[in-house]
One Martini backbone bead per residue (centre of mass of N, CA, C, O) as a GRO file, in nm:
protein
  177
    1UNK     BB    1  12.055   9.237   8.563
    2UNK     BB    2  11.845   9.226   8.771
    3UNK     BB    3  11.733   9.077   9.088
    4UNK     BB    4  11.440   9.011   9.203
    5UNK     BB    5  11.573   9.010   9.503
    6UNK     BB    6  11.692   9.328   9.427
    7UNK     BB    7  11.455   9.484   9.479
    8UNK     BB    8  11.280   9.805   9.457
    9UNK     BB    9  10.963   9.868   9.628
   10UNK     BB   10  10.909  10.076   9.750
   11UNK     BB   11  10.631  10.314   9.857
   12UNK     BB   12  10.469  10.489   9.648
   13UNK     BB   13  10.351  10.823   9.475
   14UNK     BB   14  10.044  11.014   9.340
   15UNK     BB   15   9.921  11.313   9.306
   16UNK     BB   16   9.594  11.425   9.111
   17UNK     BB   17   9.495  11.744   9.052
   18UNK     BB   18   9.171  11.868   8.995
   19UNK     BB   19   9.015  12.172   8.877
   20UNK     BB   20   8.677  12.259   8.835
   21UNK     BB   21   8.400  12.332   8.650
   22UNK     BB   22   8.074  12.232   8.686
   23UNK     BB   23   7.938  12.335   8.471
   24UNK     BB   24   8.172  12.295   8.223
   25UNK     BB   25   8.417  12.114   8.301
   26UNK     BB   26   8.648  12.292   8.324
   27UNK     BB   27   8.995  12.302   8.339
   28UNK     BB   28   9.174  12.465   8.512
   29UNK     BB   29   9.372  12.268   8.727
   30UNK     BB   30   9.634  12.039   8.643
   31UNK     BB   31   9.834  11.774   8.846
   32UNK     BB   32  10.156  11.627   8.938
   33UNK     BB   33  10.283  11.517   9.268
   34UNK     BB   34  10.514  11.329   9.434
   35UNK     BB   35  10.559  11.146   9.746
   36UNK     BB   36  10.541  11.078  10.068
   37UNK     BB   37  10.635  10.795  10.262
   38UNK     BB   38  10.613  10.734  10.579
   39UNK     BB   39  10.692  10.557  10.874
   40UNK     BB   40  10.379  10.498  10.947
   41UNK     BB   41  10.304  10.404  10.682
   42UNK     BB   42  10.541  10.150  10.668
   43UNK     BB   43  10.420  10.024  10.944
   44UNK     BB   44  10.140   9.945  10.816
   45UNK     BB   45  10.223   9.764  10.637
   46UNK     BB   46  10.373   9.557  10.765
   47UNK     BB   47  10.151   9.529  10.981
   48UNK     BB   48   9.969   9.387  10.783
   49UNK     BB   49  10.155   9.159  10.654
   50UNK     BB   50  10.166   9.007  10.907
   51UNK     BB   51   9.896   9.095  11.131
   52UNK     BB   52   9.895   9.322  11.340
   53UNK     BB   53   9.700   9.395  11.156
   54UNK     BB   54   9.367   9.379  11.048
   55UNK     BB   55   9.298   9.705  10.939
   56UNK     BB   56   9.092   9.964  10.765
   57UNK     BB   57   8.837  10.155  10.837
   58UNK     BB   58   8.981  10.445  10.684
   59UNK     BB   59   9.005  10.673  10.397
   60UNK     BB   60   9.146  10.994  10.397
   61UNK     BB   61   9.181  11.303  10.250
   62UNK     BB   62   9.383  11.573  10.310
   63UNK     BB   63   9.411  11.944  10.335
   64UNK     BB   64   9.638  12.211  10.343
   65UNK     BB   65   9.856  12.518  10.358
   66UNK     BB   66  10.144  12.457  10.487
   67UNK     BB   67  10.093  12.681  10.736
   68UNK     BB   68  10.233  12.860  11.001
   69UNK     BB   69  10.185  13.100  11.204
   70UNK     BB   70  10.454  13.295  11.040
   71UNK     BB   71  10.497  13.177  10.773
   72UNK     BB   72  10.635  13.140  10.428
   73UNK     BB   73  10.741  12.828  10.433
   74UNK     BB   74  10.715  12.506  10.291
   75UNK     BB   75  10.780  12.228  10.418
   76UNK     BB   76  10.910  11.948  10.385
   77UNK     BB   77  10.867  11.633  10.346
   78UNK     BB   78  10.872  11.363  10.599
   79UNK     BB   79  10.915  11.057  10.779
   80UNK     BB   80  10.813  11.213  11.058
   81UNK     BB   81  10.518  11.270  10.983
   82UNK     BB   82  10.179  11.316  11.146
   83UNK     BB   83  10.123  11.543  11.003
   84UNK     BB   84   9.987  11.838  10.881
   85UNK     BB   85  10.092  12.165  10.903
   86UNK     BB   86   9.742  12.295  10.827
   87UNK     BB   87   9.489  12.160  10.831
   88UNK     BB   88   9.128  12.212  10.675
   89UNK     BB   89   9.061  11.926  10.575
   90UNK     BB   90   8.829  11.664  10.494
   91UNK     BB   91   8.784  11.328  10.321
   92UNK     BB   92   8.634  11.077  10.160
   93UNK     BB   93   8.744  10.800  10.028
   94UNK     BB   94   8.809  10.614   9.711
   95UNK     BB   95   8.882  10.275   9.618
   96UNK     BB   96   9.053  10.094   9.372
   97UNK     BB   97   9.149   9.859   9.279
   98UNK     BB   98   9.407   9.686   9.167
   99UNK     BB   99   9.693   9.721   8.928
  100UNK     BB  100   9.894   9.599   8.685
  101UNK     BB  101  10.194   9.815   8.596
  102UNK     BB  102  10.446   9.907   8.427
  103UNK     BB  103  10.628  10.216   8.494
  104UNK     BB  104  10.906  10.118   8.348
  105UNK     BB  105  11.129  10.014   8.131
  106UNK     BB  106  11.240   9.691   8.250
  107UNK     BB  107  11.063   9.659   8.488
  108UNK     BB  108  10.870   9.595   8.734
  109UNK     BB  109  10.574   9.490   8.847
  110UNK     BB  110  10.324   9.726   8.980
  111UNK     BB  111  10.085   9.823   9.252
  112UNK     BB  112   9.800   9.999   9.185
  113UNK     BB  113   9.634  10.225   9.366
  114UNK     BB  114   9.314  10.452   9.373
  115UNK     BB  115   9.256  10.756   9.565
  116UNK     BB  116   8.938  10.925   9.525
  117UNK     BB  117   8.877  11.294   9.630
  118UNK     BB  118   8.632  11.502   9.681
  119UNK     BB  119   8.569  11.904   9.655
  120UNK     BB  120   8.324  12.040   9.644
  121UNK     BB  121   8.132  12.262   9.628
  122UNK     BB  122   8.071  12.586   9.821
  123UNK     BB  123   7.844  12.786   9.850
  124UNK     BB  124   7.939  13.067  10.051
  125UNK     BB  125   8.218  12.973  10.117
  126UNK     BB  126   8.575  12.912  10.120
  127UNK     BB  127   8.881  12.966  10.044
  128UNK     BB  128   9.133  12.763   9.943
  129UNK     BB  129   9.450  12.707  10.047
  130UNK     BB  130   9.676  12.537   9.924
  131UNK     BB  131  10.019  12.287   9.993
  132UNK     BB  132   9.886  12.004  10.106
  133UNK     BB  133   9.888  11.667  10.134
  134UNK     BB  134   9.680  11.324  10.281
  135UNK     BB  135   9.692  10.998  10.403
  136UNK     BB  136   9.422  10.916  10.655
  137UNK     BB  137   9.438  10.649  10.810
  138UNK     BB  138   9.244  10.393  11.020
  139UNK     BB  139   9.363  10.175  11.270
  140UNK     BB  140   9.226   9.886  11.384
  141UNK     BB  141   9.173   9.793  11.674
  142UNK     BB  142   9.339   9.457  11.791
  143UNK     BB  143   9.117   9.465  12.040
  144UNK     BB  144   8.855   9.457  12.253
  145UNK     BB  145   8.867   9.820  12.304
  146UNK     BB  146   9.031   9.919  12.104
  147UNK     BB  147   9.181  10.145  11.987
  148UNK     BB  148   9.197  10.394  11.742
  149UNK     BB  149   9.398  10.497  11.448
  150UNK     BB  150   9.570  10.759  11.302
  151UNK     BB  151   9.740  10.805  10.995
  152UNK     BB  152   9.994  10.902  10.816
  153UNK     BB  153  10.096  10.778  10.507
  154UNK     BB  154  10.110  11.104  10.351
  155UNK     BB  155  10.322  11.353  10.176
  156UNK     BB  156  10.252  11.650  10.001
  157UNK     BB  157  10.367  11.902   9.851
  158UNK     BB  158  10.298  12.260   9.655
  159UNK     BB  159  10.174  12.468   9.514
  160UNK     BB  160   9.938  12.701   9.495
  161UNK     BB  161   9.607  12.598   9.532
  162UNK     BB  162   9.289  12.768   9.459
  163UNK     BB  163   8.978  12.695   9.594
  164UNK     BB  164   8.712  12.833   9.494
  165UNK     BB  165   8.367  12.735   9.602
  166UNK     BB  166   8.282  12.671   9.301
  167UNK     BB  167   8.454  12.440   9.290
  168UNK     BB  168   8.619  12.155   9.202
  169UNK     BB  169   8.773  11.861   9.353
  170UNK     BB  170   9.030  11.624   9.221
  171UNK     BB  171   9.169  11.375   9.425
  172UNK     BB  172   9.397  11.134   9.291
  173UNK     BB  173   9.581  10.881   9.469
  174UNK     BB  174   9.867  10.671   9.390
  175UNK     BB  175   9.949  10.374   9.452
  176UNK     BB  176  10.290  10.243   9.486
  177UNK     BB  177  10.432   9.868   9.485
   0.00000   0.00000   0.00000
């Protein structure tokens, strides 16, 4: 059996994507699909955790295109990304309280928090053509005039799925420690 101390505990997520019609409730599509967390990411957790960072002051779901006018494939995500590759909007998200539970058997206990986004019906809207999502910190300037920073915490693509003005859409991200 492994070392309590040679545990890989790194922080990983997956994004769980609900389509649906708000009228009747029917859910039109739903994914689940594992992120990447970047570099930058990783460094705002160590920074948390040291105090280098004293907060967070907002986190938001960004989600866009993930292509660049001319491109035709979604490049897949990277630890050096910084943005998503054709951001659309962004929502603001809610927080859920942290729960422990085993994810595989006889694995270690890991903490996972979720982070979940509404992109409401906008009737009269436009369709959005989705392939990318992410989670975008605010992380609180370190002292009295500091500016805010953005980070992008991960990044995930997926296949195409289209939002369409009248539905509704719950993007719910799984962080897990």
């Amino acid at each position: 059996t492994e070392s309590p101390m040679r545990q890989d505990l790194s922080p990983t997520g997956r994004l769980h994507l609900v389509l649906r019609d708000p009228r009747s409730q029917q859910v039109i599509e739903s994914r689940c699909v594992p992120n990447l967390v970047t570099t930058a990411g990783r460094a705002l957790l160590a920074d948390l955790l040291t105090g280098s960072a004293q907060s967070i002051a907002q986190i938001q779901m960004a989600v866009g295109s993930g292509l660049l006018d001319g491109e035709t494939e979604v490049q897949a995500p990277a630890y050096e990304d910084t943005a998503l590759r054709n951001e659309l909007t962004r929502v603001v998200t809610e927080l859920s309280a942290p729960t422990v539970a085993a994810l595989v058997p006889d694995g270690p206990p890991r903490s996972i928090t979720a982070v979940t986004a509404v992109l409401e019906p906008q009737l009269g809207g436009e369709s959005l053509v989705l392939r990318e999502a992410g989670l975008v910190m605010t992380r609180l300037g370190s002292g009295e005039g500091s500016p805010e920073t953005e980070i992008l915490y991960n990044r995930v693509v997926f296949p195409t799925i289209t939002k369409e003005p009248e539905l509704q859409m719950t993007l719910t991200w799984e962080v897990i420690f």
